[in-house]
Short mmCIF file of C-alpha atoms in Angstrom, two decimals:
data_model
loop_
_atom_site.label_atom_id
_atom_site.label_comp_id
_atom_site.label_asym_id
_atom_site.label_seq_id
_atom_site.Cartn_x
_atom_site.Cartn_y
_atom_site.Cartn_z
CA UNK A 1 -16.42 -92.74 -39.41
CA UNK A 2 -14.69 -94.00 -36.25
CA UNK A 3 -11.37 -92.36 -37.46
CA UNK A 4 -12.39 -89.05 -38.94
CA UNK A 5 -14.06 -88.31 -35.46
CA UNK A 6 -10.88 -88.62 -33.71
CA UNK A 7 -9.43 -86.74 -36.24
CA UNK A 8 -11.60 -83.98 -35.65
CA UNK A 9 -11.20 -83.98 -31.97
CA UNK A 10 -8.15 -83.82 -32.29
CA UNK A 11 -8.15 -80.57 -34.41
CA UNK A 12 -10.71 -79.28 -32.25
CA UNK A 13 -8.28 -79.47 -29.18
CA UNK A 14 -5.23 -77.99 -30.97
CA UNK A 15 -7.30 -75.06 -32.57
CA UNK A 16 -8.81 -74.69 -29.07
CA UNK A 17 -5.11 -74.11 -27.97
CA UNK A 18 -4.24 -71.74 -30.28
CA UNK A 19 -7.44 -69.73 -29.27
CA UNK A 20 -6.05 -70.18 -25.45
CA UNK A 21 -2.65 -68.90 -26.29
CA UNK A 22 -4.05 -65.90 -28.38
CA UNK A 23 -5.99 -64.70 -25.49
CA UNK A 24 -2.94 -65.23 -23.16
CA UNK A 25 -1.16 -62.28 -25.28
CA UNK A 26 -4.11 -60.27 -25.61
CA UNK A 27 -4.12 -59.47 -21.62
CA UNK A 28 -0.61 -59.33 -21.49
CA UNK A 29 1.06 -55.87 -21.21
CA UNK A 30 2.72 -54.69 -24.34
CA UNK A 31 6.57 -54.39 -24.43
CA UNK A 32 8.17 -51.45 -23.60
CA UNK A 33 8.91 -49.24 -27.03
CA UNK A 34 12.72 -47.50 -27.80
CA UNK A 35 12.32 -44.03 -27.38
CA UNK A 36 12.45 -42.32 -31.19
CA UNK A 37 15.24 -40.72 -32.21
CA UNK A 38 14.91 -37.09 -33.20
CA UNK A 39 14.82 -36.37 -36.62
CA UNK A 40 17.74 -35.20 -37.90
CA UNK A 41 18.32 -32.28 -40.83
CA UNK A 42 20.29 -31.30 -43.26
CA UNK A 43 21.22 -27.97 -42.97
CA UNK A 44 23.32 -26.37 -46.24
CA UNK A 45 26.54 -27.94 -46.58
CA UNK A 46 25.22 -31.27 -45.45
CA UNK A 47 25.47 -30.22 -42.11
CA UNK A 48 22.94 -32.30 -39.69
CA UNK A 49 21.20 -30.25 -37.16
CA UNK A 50 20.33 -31.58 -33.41
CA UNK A 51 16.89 -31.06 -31.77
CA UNK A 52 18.20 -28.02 -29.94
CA UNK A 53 18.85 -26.38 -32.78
CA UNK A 54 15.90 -27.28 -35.00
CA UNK A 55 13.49 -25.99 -31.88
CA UNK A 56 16.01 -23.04 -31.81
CA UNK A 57 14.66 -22.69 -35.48
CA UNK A 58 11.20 -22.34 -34.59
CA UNK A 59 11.50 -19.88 -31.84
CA UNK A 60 11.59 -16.32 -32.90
CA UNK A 61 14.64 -14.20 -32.82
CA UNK A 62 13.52 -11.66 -30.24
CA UNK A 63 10.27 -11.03 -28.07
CA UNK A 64 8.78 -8.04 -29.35
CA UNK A 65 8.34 -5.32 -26.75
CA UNK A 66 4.91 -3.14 -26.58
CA UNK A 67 5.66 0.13 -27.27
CA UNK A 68 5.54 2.29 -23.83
CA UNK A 69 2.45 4.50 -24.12
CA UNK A 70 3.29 8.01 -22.20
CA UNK A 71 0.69 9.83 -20.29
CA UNK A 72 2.57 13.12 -20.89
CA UNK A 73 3.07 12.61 -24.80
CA UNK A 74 3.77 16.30 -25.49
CA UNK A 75 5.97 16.90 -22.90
CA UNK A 76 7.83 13.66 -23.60
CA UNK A 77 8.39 14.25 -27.39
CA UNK A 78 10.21 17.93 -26.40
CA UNK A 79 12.16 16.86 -23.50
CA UNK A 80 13.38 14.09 -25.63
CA UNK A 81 14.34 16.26 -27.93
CA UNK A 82 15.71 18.45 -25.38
CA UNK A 83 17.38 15.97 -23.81
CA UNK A 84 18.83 14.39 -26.57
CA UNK A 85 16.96 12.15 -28.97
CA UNK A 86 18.29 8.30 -29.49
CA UNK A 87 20.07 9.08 -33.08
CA UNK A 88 22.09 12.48 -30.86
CA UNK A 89 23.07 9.75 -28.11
CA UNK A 90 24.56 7.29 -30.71
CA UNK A 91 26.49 9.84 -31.75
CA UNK A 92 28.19 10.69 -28.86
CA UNK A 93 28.00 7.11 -27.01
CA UNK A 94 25.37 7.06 -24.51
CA UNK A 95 23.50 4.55 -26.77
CA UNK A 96 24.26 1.07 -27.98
CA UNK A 97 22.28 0.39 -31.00
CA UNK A 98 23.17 -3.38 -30.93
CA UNK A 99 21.15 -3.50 -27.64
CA UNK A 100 18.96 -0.39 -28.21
CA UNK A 101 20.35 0.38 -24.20
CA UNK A 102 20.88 3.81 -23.06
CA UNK A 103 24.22 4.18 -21.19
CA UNK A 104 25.75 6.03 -18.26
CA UNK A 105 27.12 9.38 -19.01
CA UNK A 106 28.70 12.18 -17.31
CA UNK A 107 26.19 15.53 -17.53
CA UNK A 108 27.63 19.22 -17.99
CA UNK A 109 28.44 18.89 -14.06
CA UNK A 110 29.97 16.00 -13.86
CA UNK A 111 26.66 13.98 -12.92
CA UNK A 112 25.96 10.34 -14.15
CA UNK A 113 23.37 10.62 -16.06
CA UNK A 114 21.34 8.03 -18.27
CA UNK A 115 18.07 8.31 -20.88
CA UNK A 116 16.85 11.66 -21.11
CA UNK A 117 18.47 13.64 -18.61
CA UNK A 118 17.86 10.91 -15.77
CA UNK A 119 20.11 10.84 -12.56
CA UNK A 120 18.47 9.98 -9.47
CA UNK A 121 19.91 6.02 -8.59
CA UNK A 122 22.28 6.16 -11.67
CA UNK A 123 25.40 4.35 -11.56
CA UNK A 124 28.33 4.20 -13.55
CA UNK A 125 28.25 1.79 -16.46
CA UNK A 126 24.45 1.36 -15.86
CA UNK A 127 22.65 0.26 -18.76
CA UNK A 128 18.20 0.61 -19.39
CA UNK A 129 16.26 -0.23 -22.48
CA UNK A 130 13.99 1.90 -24.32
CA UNK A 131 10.86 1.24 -22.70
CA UNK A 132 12.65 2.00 -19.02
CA UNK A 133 13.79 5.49 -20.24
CA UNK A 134 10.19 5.98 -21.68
CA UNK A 135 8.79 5.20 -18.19
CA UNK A 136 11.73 7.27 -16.10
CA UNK A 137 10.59 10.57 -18.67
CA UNK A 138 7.08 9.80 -17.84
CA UNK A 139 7.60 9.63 -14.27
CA UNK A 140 9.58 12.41 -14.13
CA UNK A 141 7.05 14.58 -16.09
CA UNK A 142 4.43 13.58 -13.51
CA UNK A 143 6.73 14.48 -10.60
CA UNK A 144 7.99 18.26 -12.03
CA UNK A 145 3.90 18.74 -12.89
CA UNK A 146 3.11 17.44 -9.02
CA UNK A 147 5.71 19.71 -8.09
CA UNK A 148 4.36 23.05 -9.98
CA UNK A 149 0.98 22.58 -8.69
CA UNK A 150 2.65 22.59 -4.97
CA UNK A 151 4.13 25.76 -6.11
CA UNK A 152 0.69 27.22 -6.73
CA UNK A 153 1.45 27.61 -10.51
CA UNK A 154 -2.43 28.43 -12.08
CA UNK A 155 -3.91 25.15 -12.96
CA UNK A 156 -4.86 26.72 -16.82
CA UNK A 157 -0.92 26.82 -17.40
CA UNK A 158 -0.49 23.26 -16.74
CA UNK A 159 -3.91 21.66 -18.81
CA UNK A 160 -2.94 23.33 -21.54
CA UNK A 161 -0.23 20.83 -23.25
CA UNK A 162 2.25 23.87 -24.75
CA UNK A 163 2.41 25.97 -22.02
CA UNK A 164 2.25 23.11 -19.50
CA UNK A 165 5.30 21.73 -21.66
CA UNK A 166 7.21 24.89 -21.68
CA UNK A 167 6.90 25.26 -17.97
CA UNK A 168 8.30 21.77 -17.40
CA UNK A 169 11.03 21.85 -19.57
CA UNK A 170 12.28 24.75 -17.54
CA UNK A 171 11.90 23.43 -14.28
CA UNK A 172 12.94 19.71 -15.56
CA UNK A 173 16.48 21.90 -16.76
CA UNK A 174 16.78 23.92 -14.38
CA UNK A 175 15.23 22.55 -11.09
CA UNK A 176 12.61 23.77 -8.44
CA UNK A 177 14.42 26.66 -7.29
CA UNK A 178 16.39 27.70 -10.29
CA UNK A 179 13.75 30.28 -11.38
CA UNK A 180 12.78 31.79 -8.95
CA UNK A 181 11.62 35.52 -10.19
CA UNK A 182 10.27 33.77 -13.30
CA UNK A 183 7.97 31.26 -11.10
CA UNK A 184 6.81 33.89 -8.93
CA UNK A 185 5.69 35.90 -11.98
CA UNK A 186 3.88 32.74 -13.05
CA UNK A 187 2.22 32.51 -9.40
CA UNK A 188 0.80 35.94 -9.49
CA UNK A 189 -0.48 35.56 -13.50
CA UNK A 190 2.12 37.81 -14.52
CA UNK A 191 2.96 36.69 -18.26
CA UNK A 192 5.53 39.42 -19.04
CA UNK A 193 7.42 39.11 -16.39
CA UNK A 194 7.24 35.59 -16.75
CA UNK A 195 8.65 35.64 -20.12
CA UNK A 196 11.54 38.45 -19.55
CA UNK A 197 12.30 36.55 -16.21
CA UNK A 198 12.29 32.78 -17.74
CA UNK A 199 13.74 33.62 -21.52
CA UNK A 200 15.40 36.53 -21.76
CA UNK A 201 19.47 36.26 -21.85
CA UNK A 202 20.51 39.14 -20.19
CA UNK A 203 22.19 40.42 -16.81
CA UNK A 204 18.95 42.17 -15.71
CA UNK A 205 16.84 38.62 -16.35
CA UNK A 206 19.77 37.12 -14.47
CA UNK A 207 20.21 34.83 -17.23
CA UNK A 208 23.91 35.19 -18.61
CA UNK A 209 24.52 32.01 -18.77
CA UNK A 210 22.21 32.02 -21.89
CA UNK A 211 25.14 34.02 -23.48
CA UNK A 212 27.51 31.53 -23.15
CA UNK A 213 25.84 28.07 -23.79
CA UNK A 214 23.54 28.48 -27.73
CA UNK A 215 22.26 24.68 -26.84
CA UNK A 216 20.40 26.55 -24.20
CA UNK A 217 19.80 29.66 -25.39
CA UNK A 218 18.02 27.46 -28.27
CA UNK A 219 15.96 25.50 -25.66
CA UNK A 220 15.06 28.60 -23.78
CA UNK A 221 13.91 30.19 -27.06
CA UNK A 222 11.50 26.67 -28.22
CA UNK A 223 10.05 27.04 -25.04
CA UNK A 224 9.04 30.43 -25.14
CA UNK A 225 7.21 29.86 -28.56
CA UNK A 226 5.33 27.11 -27.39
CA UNK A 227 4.10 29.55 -24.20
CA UNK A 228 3.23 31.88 -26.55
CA UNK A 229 1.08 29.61 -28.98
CA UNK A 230 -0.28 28.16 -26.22
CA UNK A 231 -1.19 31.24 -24.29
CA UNK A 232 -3.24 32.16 -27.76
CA UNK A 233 -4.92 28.77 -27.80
CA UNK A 234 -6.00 29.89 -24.20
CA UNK A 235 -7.03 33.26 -25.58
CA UNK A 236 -4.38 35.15 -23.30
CA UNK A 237 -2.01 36.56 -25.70
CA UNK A 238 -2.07 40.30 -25.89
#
């Protein structure tokens, strides 16, 4: 019995030191880890992709852009038009389809010019998106309406969208003081005159120069049918 108790104690005191040294590791700090190595891919071809590309991968190809909502949506869809519509400017240059930019471009006078018909702060070799020439139209509508109303143009002329669209494509073509008999005609409520004054192409009108330019003379005439089917919306067409 004598022996198998000291055998014991002796077991006792080496388990007891294995319990001691487990504990020891338990409090100690775990070693510091290798960072993990990115996973690698095959692309076709066997080809192994990094992480750059992979993420690259995820990412979408371009940001979507909100389309630009106009106030003046009327207006904006004729001067466009007008002006020269995106599939017109590809045509002749002014528009890079790769980067859906507008470019610089000289006007009929010379004049940089850039989106639809915009020139104030253009430069040469100037380049905008889409959504910028949306905003310069829009902008520019409000300012050539702001202006009319100055003018004392009859508020019912400007609320209703045809004629108020006629009357700015006319000023927005041919500026503030390039009609003048026609806009005091307008003033006073005077339709006819309005119409012979603004539209028609003859020396009396003063308005030869719609004999020698049809891409006017075909704008002048749009805008005098939208007058006139707005004036019969309004009830004033005789």
């Amino acid at each position: 019995y004598d022996r198998l108790e000291n055998i014991n104690k002796r077991g006792e005191k080496e388990t007891e030191k294995v319990i001691q040294e487990e504990k020891q590791q338990q409090q100690q700090p775990p070693p510091p880890q290798k960072p993990t190595q990115p996973v690698m891919r095959a692309a076709e071809g066997g080809q192994v992709k990094d992480e750059k590309e992979q993420i690259e991968e995820l990412l979408p190809a371009e940001i979507p852009q909100e389309p630009y909502v106009y106030k003046n949506p009327e207006t904006a869809e004729f001067l466009k038009e007008a002006e020269g519509t995106i599939a017109f400017q590809t045509k002749k240059g002014s528009y890079d389809p790769k980067t859906k930019e507008f470019i610089t471009y000289p006007d009929s006078e010379g004049k940089d010019t850039i989106g639809y018909g915009t020139t104030e702060n253009v430069r040469k070799d100037m380049r905008i998106s889409e959504r910028v020439a949306d905003m310069s139209l829009d902008q520019r509508i409000d300012q050539e309406v702001s202006a009319l109303i100055s003018d004392k143009i009859p508020r019912k002329f400007l609320d209703n969208p045809k004629t108020k669209t006629a009357i700015v494509s006319l000023q927005y073509n041919l500026g503030r003081k390039g009609w003048p008999k026609a806009k005091e005609a307008l003033q006073k409520g005077d339709i006819d005159n309005f119409l012979f004054y603004a539209y028609d192409p003859s020396p009396e009108a003063a308005n030869t120069y719609l004999l020698e330019n049809e891409g006017l003379l075909n704008r002048r005439n749009k805008e005098m049918k939208l007058f006139k089917e707005g004036l019969q919306e309004m009830g004033l067409d005789n």
